[in-house]
PDB file of C-alpha atoms and ligand atoms in Angstrom:
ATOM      1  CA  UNK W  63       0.000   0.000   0.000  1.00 62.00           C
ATOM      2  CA  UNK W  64       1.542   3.535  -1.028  1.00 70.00           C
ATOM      3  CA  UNK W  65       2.406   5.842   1.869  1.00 87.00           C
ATOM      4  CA  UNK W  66      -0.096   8.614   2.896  1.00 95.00           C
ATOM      5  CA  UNK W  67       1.250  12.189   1.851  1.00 97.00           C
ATOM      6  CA  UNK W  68       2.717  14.342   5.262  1.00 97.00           C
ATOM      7  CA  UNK W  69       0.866  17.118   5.844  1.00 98.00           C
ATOM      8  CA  UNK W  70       2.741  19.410   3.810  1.00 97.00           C
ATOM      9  CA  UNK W  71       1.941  17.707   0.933  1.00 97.00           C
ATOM     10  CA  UNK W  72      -1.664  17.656   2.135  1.00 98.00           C
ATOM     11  CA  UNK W  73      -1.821  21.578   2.809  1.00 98.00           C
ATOM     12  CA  UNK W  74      -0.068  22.344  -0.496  1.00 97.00           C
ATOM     13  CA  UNK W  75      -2.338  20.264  -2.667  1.00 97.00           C
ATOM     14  CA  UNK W  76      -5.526  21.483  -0.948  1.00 98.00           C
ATOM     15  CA  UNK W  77      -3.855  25.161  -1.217  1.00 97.00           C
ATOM     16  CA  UNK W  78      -3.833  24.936  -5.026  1.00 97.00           C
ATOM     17  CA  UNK W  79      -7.190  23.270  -4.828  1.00 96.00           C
ATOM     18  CA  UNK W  80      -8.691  26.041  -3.330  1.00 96.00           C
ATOM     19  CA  UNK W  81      -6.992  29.137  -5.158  1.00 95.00           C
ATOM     20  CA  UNK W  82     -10.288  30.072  -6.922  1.00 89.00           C
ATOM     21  CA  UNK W  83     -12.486  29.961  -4.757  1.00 86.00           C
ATOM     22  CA  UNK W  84     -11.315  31.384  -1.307  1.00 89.00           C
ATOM     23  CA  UNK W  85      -9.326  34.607  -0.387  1.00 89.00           C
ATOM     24  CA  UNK W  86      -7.612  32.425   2.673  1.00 94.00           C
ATOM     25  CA  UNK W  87      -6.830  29.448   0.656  1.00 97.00           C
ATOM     26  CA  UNK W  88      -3.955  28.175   2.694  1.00 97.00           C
ATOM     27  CA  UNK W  89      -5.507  29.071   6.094  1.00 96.00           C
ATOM     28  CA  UNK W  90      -8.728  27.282   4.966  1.00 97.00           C
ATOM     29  CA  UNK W  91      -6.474  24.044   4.574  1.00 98.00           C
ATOM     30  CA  UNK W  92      -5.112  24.232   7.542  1.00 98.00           C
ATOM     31  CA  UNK W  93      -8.449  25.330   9.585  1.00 97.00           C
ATOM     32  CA  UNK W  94      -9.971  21.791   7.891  1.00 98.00           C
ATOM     33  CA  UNK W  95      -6.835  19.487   8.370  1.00 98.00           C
ATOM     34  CA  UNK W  96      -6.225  20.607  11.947  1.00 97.00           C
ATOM     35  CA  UNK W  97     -10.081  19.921  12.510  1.00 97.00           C
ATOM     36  CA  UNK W  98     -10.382  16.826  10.934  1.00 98.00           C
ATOM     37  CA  UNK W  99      -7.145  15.388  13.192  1.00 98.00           C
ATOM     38  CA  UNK W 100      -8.688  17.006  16.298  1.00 97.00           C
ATOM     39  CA  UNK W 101      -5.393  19.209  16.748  1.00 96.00           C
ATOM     40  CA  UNK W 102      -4.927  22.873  17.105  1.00 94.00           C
ATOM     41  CA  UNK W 103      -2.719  25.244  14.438  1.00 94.00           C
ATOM     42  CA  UNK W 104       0.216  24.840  16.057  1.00 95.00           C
ATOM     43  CA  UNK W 105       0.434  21.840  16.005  1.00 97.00           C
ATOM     44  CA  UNK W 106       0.137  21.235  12.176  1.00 95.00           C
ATOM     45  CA  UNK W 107       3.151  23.844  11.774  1.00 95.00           C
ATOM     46  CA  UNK W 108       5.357  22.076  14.368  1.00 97.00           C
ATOM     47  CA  UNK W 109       4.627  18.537  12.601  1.00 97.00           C
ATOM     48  CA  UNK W 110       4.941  18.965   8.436  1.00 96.00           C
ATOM     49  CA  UNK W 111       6.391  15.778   8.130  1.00 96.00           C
ATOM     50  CA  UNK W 112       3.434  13.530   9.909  1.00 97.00           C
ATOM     51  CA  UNK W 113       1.632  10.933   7.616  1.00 97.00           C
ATOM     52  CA  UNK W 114      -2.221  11.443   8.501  1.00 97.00           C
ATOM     53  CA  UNK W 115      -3.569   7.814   8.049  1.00 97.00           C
ATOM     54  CA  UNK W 116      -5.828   6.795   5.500  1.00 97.00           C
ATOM     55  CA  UNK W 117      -9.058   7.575   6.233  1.00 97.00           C
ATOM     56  CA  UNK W 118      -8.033  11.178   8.129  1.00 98.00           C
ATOM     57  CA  UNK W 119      -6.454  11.934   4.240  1.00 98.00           C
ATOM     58  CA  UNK W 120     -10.064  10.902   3.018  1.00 97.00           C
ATOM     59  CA  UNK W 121     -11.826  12.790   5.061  1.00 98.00           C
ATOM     60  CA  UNK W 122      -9.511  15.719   4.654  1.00 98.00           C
ATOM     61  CA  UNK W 123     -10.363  15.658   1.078  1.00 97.00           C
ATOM     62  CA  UNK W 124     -13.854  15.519   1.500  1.00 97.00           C
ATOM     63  CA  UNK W 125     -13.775  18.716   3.743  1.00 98.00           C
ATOM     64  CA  UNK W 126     -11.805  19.963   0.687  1.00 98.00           C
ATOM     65  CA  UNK W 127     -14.248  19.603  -2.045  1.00 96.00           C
ATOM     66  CA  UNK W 128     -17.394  20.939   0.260  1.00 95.00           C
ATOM     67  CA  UNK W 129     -15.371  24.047   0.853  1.00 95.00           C
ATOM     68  CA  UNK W 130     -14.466  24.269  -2.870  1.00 94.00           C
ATOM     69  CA  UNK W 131     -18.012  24.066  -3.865  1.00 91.00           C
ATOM     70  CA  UNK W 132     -18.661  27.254  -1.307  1.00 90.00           C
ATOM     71  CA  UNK W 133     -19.545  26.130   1.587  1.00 92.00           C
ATOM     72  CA  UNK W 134     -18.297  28.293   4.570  1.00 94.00           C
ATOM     73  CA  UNK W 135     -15.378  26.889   6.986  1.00 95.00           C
ATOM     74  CA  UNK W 136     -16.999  27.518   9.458  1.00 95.00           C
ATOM     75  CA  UNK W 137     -20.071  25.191   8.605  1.00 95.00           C
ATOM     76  CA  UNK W 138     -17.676  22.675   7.925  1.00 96.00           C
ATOM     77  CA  UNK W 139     -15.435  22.510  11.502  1.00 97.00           C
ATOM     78  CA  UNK W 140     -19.178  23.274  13.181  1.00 96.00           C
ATOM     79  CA  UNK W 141     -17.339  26.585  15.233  1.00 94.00           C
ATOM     80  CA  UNK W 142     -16.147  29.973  14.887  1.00 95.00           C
ATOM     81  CA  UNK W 143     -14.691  32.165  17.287  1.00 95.00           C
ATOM     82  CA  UNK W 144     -16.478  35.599  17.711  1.00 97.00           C
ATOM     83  CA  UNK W 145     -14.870  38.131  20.338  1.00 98.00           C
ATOM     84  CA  UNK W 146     -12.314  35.312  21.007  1.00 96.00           C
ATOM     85  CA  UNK W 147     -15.193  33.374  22.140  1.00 98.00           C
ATOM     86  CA  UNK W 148     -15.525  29.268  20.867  1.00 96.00           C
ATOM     87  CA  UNK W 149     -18.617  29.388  18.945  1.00 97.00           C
ATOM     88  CA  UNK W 150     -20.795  26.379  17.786  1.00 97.00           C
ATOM     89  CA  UNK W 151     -22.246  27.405  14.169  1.00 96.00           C
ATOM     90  CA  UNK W 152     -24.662  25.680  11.762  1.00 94.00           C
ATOM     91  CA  UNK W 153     -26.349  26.251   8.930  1.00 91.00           C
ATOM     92  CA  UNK W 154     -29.158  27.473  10.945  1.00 91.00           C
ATOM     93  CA  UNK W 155     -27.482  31.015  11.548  1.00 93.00           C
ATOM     94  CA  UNK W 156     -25.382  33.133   9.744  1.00 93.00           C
ATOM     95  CA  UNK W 157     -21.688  32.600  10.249  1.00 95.00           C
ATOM     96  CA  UNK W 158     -20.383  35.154  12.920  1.00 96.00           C
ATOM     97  CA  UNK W 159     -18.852  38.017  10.963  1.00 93.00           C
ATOM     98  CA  UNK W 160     -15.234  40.119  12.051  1.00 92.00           C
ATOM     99  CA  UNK W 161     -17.631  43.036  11.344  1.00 92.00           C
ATOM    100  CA  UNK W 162     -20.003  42.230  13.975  1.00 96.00           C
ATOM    101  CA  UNK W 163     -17.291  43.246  16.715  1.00 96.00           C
ATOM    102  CA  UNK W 164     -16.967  46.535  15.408  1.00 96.00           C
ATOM    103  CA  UNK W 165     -20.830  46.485  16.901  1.00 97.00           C
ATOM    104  CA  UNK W 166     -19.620  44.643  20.240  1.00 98.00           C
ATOM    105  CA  UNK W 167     -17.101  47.465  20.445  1.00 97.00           C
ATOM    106  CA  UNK W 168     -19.197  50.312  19.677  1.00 96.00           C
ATOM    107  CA  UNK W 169     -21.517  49.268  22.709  1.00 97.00           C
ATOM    108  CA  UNK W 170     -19.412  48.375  25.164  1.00 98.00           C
ATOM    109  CA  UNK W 171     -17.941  52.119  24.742  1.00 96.00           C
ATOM    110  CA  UNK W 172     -21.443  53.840  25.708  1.00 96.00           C
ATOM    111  CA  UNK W 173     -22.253  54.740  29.117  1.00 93.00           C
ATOM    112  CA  UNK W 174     -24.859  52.502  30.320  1.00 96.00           C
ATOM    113  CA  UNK W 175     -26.125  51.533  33.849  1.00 96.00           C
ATOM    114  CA  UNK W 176     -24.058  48.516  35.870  1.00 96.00           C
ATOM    115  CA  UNK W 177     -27.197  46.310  35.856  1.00 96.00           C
ATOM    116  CA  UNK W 178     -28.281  47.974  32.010  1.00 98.00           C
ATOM    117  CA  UNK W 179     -31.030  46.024  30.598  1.00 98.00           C
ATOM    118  CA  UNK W 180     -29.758  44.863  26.284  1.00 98.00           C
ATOM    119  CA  UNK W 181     -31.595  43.488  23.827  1.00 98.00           C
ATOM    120  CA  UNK W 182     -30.324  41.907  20.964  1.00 98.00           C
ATOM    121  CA  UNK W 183     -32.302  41.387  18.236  1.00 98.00           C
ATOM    122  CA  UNK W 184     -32.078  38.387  15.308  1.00 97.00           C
ATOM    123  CA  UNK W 185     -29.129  37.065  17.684  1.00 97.00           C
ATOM    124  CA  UNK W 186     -28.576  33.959  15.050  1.00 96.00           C
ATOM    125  CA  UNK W 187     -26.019  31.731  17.149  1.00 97.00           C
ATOM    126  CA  UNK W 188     -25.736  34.068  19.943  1.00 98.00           C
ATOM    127  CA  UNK W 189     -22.424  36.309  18.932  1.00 98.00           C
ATOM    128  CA  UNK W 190     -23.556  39.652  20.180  1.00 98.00           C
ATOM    129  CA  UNK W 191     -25.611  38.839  23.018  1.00 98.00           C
ATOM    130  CA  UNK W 192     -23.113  36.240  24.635  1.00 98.00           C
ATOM    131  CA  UNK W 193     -19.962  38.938  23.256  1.00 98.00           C
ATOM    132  CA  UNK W 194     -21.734  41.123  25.959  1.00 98.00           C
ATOM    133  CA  UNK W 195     -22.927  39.244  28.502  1.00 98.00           C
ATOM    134  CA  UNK W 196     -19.227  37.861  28.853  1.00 97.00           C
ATOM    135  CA  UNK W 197     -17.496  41.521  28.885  1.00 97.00           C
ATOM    136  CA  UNK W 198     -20.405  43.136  31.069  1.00 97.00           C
ATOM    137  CA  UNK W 199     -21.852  40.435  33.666  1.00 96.00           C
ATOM    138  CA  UNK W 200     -24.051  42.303  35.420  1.00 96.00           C
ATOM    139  CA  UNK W 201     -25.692  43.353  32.179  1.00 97.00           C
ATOM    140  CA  UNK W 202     -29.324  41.572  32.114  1.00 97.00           C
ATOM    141  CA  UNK W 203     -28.931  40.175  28.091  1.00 98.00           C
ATOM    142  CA  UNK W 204     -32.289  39.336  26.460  1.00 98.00           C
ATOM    143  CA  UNK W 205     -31.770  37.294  23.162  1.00 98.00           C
ATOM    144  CA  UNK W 206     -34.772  37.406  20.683  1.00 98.00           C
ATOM    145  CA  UNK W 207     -34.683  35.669  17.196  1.00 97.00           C
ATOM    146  CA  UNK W 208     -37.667  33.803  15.264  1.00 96.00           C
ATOM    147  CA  UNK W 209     -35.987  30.987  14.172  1.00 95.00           C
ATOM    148  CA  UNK W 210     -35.858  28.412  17.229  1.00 96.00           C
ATOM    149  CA  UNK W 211     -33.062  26.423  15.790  1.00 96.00           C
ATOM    150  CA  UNK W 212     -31.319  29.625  16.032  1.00 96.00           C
ATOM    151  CA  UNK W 213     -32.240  30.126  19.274  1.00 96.00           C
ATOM    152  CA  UNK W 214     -31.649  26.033  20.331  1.00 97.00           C
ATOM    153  CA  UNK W 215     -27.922  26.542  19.008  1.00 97.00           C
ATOM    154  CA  UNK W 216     -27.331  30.146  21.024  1.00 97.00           C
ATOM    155  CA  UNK W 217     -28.588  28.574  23.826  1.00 97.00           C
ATOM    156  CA  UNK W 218     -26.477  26.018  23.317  1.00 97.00           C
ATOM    157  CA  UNK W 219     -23.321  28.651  23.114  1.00 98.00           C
ATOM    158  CA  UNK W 220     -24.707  30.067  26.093  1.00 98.00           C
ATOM    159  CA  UNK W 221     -24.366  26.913  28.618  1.00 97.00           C
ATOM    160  CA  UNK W 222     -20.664  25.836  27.016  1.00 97.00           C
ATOM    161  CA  UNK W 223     -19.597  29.329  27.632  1.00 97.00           C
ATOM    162  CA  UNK W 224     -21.012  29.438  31.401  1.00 96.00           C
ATOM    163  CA  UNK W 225     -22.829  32.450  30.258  1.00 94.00           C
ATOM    164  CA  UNK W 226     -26.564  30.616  30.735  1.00 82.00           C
ATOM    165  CA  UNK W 227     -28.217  33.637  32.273  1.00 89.00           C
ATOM    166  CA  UNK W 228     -28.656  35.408  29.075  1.00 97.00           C
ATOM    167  CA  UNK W 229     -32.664  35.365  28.740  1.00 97.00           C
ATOM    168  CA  UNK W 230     -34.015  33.762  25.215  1.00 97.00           C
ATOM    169  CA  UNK W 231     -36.864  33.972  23.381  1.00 97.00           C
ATOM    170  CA  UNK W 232     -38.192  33.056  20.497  1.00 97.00           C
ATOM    171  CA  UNK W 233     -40.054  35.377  17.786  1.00 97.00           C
ATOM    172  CA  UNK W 234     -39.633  37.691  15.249  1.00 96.00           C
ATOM    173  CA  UNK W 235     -37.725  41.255  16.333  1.00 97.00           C
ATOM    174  CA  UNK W 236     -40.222  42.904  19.537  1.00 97.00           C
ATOM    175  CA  UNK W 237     -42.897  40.847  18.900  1.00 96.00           C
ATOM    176  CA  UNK W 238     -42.330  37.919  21.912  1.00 96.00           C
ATOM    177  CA  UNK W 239     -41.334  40.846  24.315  1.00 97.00           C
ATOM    178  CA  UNK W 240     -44.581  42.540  26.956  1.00 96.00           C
ATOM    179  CA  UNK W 241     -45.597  45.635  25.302  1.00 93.00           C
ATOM    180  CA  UNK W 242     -44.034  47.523  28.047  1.00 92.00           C
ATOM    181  CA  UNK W 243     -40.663  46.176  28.771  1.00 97.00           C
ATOM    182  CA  UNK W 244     -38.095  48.518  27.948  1.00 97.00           C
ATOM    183  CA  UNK W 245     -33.787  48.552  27.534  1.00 98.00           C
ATOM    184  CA  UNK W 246     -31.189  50.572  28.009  1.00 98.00           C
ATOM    185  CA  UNK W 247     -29.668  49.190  24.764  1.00 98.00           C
ATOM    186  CA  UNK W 248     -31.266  47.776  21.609  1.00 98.00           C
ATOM    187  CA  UNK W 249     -29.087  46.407  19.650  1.00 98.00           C
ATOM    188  CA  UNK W 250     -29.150  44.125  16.228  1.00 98.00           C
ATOM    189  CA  UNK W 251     -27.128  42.823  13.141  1.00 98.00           C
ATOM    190  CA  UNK W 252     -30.178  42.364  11.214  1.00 97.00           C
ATOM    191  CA  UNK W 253     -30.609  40.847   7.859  1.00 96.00           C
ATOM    192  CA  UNK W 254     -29.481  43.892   5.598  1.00 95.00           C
ATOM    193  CA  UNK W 255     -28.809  42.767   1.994  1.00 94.00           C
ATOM    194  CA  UNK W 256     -31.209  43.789  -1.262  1.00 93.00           C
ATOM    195  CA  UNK W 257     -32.822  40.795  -2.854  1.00 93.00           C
ATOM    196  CA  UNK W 258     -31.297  41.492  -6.498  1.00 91.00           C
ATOM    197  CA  UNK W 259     -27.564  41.777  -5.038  1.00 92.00           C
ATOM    198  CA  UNK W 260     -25.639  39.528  -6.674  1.00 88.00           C
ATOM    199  CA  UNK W 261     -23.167  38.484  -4.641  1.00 86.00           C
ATOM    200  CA  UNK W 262     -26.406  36.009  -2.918  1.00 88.00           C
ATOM    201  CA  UNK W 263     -25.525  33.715  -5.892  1.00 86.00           C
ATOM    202  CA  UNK W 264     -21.767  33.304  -5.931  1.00 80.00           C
ATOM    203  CA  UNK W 265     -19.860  33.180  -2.662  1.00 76.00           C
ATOM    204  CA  UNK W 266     -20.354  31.412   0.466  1.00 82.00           C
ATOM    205  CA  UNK W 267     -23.518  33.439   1.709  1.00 88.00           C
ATOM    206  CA  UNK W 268     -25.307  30.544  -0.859  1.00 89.00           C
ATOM    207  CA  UNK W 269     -25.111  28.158   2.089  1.00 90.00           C
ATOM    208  CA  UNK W 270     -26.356  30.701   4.739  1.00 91.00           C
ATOM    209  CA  UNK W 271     -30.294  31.459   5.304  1.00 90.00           C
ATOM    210  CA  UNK W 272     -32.057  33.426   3.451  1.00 90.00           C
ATOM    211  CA  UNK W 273     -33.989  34.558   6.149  1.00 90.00           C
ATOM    212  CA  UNK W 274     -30.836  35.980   7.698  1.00 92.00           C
ATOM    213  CA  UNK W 275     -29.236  37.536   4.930  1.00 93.00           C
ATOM    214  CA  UNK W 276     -31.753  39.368   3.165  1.00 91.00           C
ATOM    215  CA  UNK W 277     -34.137  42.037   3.656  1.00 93.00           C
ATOM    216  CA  UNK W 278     -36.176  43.505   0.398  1.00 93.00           C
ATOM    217  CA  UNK W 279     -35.887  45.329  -2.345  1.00 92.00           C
ATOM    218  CA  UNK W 280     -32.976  47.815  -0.564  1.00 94.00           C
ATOM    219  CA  UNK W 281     -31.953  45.665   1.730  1.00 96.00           C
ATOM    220  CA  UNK W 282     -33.235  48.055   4.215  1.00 96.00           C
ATOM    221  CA  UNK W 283     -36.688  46.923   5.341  1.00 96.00           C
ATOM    222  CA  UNK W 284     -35.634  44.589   8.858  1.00 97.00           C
ATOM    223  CA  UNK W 285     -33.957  48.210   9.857  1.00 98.00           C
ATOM    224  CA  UNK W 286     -37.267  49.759   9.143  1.00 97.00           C
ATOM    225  CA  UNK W 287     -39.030  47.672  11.307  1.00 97.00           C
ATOM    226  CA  UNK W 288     -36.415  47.455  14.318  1.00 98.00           C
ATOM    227  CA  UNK W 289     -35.922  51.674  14.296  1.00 97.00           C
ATOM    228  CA  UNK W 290     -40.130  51.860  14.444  1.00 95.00           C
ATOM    229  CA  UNK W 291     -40.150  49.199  17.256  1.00 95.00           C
ATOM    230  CA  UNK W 292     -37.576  50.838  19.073  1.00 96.00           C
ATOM    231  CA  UNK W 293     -39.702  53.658  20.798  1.00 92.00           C
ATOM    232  CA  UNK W 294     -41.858  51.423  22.114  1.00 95.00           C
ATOM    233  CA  UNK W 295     -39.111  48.910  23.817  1.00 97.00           C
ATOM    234  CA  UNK W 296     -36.252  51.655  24.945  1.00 96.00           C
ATOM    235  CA  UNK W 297     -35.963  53.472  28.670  1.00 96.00           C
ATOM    236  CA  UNK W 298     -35.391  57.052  28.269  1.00 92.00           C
ATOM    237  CA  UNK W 299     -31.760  57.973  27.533  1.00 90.00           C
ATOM    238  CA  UNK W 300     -31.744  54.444  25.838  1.00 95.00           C
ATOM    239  CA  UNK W 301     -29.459  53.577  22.569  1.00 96.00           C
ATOM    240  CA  UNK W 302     -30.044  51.623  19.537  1.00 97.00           C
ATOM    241  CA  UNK W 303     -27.133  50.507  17.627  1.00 97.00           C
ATOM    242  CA  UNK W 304     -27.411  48.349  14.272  1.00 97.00           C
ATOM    243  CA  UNK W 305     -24.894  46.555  12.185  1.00 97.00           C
ATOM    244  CA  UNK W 306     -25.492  47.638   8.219  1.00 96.00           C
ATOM    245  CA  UNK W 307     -24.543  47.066   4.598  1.00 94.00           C
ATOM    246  CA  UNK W 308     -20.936  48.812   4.130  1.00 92.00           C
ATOM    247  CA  UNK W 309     -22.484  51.755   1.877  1.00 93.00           C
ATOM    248  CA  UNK W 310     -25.711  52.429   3.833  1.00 95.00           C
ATOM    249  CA  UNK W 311     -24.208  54.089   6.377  1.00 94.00           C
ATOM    250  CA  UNK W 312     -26.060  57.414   5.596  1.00 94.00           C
ATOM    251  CA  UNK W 313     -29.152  55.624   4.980  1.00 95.00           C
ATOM    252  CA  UNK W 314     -29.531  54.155   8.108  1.00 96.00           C
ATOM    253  CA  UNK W 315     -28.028  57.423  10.021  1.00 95.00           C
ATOM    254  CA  UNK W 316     -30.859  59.377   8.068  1.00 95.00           C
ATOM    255  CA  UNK W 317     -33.594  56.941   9.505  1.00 96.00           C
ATOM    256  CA  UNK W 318     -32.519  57.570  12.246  1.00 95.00           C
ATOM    257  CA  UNK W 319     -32.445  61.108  12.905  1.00 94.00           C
ATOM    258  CA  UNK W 320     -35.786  61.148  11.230  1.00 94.00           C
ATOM    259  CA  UNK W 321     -37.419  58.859  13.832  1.00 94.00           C
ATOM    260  CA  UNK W 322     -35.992  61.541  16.537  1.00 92.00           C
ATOM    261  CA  UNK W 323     -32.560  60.017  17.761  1.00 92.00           C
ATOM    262  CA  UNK W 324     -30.087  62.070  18.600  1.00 85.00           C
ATOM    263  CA  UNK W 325     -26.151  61.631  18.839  1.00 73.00           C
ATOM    264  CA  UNK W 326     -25.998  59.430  16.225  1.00 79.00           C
ATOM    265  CA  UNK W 327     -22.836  57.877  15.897  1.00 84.00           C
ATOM    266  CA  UNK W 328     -21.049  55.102  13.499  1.00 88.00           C
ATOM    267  CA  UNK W 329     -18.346  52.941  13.505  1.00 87.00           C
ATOM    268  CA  UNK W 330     -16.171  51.982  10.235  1.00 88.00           C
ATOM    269  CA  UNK W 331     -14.855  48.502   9.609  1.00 85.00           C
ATOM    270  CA  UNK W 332     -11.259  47.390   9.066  1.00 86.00           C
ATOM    271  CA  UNK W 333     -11.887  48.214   5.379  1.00 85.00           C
ATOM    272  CA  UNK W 334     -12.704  52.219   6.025  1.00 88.00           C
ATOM    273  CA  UNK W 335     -16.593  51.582   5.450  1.00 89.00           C
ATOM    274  CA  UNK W 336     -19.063  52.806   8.255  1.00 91.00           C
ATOM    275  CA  UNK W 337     -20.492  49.516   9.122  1.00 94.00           C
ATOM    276  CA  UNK W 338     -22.548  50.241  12.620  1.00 95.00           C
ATOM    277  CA  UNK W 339     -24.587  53.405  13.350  1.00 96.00           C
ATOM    278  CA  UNK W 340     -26.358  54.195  16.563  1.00 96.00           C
ATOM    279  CA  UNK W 341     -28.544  56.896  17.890  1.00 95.00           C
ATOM    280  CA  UNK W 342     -30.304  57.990  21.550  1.00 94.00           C
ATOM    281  CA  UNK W 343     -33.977  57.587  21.210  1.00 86.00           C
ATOM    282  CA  UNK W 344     -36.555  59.880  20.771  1.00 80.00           C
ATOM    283  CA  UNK W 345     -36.968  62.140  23.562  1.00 68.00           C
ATOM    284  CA  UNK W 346     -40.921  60.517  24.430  1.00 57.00           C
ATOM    285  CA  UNK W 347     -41.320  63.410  27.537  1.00 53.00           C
ATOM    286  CA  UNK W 348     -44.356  65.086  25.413  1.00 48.00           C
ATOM    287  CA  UNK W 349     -45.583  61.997  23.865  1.00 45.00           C
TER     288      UNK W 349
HETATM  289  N1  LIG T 432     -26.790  38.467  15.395  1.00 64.69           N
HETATM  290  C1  LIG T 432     -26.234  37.347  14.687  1.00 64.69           C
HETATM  291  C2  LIG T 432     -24.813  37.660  14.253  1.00 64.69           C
HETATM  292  O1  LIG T 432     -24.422  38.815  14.251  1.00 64.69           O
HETATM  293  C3  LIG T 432     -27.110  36.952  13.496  1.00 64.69           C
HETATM  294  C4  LIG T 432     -27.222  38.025  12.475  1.00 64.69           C
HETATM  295  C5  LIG T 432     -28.154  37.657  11.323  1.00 64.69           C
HETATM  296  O2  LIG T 432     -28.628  36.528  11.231  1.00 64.69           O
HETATM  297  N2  LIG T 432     -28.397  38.609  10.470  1.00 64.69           N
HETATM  298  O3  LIG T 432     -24.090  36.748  13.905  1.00 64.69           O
END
C-alpha cells in the first residue's frame, strides 16, 4: 500500500485546490486538516512531516471539495470564534462576521447603567448577546430571534460558555417581548442585503439562510421595522445601535435622525466603510 502524503503535501495540494475559490486558501487548509485530526494550528506547523492515516487523508479531502463548492469553513469545523469566544455554528445562523465586533465594540464604549437592561435582536447563534454578557456580567442580556433552531444553538453557546443567564426567546424582532418592557440598549445585526444583489448567488452566503441575509428590495426593510419598534421597547436615555450594509451608512443614520434620535454615531470597519450606526432615542417626555 503507497504511503499517505505528510501534511505538507496535504496543505499544499488542498492550497492549489482552493486558489479560486477562497481569499484564505492556505488558512482554509489548515483550519480543515487541523479539525479533521482534532489538533490545534500549532500543532500542524510544528509537525509537516506527519503521515495522517488513511481515512483522516479521506476525510480531509472531503472537507476539501465541500469548501471548494462554497460552503463556509466555518459550517464545515461546526465553530467559529467571535470576540475570542468558541462558537458552535450551523447552517441554521449566519456565520459570525469580524464586522459584527466593530458592533460589540461600539456598545461596550457607551455609558450605560451597571445592571443595564440589552436586547439583541435576530441574535442567530448568539455572537452579540453572549460577546456582551461575557465583557459586562451584570448586564441583564435578552436574546430574541424567530428561528428556534437559532435560538436552540445560542442557547447552546450560552451553557458551554457558562454564560446561561442570558434570557431567550423566540419570535420575530419585539414581537415575543410585553408591550411595556423597555432597555437601556437595543441592539441588532439584522438581515441587511437587497434581494437582487448579486453576490447572494456566488460566494459562500449561498449556504447561509435566506432569512438571515436578506431584507427587500434595498436591503433596508428589517432596519425599518427594528428603528419603528424601538420607541416602544427603549428606557429614556436608551441607545439603539445596528450593524449595516458597508455603503448604507447614511441611509440608516438618516432613519434615524428622522425617527428623533439624537447623537448618532457610526463605527467603520477594518476596510474604512461605516459599518454600525447608533442613535439615543426619541426624547418621548411630550408623547
Ligand atoms: N446576530 C447574529 C450575528 O451577528 C445573526 C445576524 C443575522 O442573522 N443577520 O451573527
Amino acid at each position: 500500500m503507497s504511503p499517505t502524503p505528510d501534511i505538507r503535501t496535504l496543505l499544499e495540494r488542498a492550497r492549489t485546490d482552493l486558489a479560486s475559490r477562497s481569499d484564505a486558501p492556505l488558512l482554509d487548509a489548515q483550519v480543515l486538516l487541523a479539525h479533521t485530526l482534532g489538533r490545534e494550528l500549532s500543532w500542524l506547523y510544528a509537525h509537516p512531516e506527519y503521515h495522517p492515516d488513511t481515512a483522516q487523508c479521506n476525510d480531509f479531502d472531503n472537507l476539501v471539495a465541500r469548501r471548494r463548492d462554497g460552503e463556509p469553513v466555518a459550517h464545515l469545523t461546526g465553530r467559529r470564534e467571535f470576540w475570542s469566544l468558541p462558537l458552535a455554528v450551523d447552517a441554521s445562523t449566519l456565520v459570525p462576521r469580524p464586522e459584527t465586533e466593530h458592533l460589540v465594540e461600539a456598545v461596550l464604549a457607551l455609558e450605560l447603567p451597571n445592571d443595564a437592561k440589552v436586547l439583541d435582536l435576530g441574535c442567530g447563534s448568539g455572537a452579540i448577546a453572549l460577546a456582551l454578557a461575557c465583557e459586562r456580567p451584570m448586564w441583564m442580556v435578552t436574546a430574541t430571534d424567530r428561528s428556534t433552531m437559532a435560538l436552540n444553538l445560542a442557547r447552546r453557546n450560552a451553557e458551554t460558555l457558562d454564560l446561561a443567564h442570558i434570557r431567550f426567546i423566540a419570535g420575530c424582532w419585539y414581537e415575543p417581548l410585553p408591550p411595556d418592557e423597555r432597555f437601556d440598549l437595543i441592539v441588532s445585526n439584522p438581515p441587511y442585503i437587497a434581494t437582487t444583489d448579486p453576490h447572494l448567488e456566488q460566494s459562500d452566503l449561498r449556504f447561509e439562510p435566506r432569512s438571515a441575509l436578506v431584507s427587500g428590495e434595498d436591503g433596508l426593510d428589517d432596519i425599518r421595522i427594528i428603528i419603528d419598534g424601538a420607541s416602544a421597547h427603549l428606557a429614556p436615555d436608551g441607545w439603539l445601535w445596528l450593524e449595516h450594509g458597508y455603503d448604507q451608512g447614511e441611509q440608516v443614520a438618516e432613519l434615524l435622525q428622522r425617527a428623533g434620535y439624537d447623537c448618532t454615531s457610526y463605527r467603520r470597519d477594518l476596510a474604512g466603510h461605516v459599518r454600525c450606526t447608533g442613535g439615543r432615542g426619541p426624547d418621548l417626555s411630550d408623547v
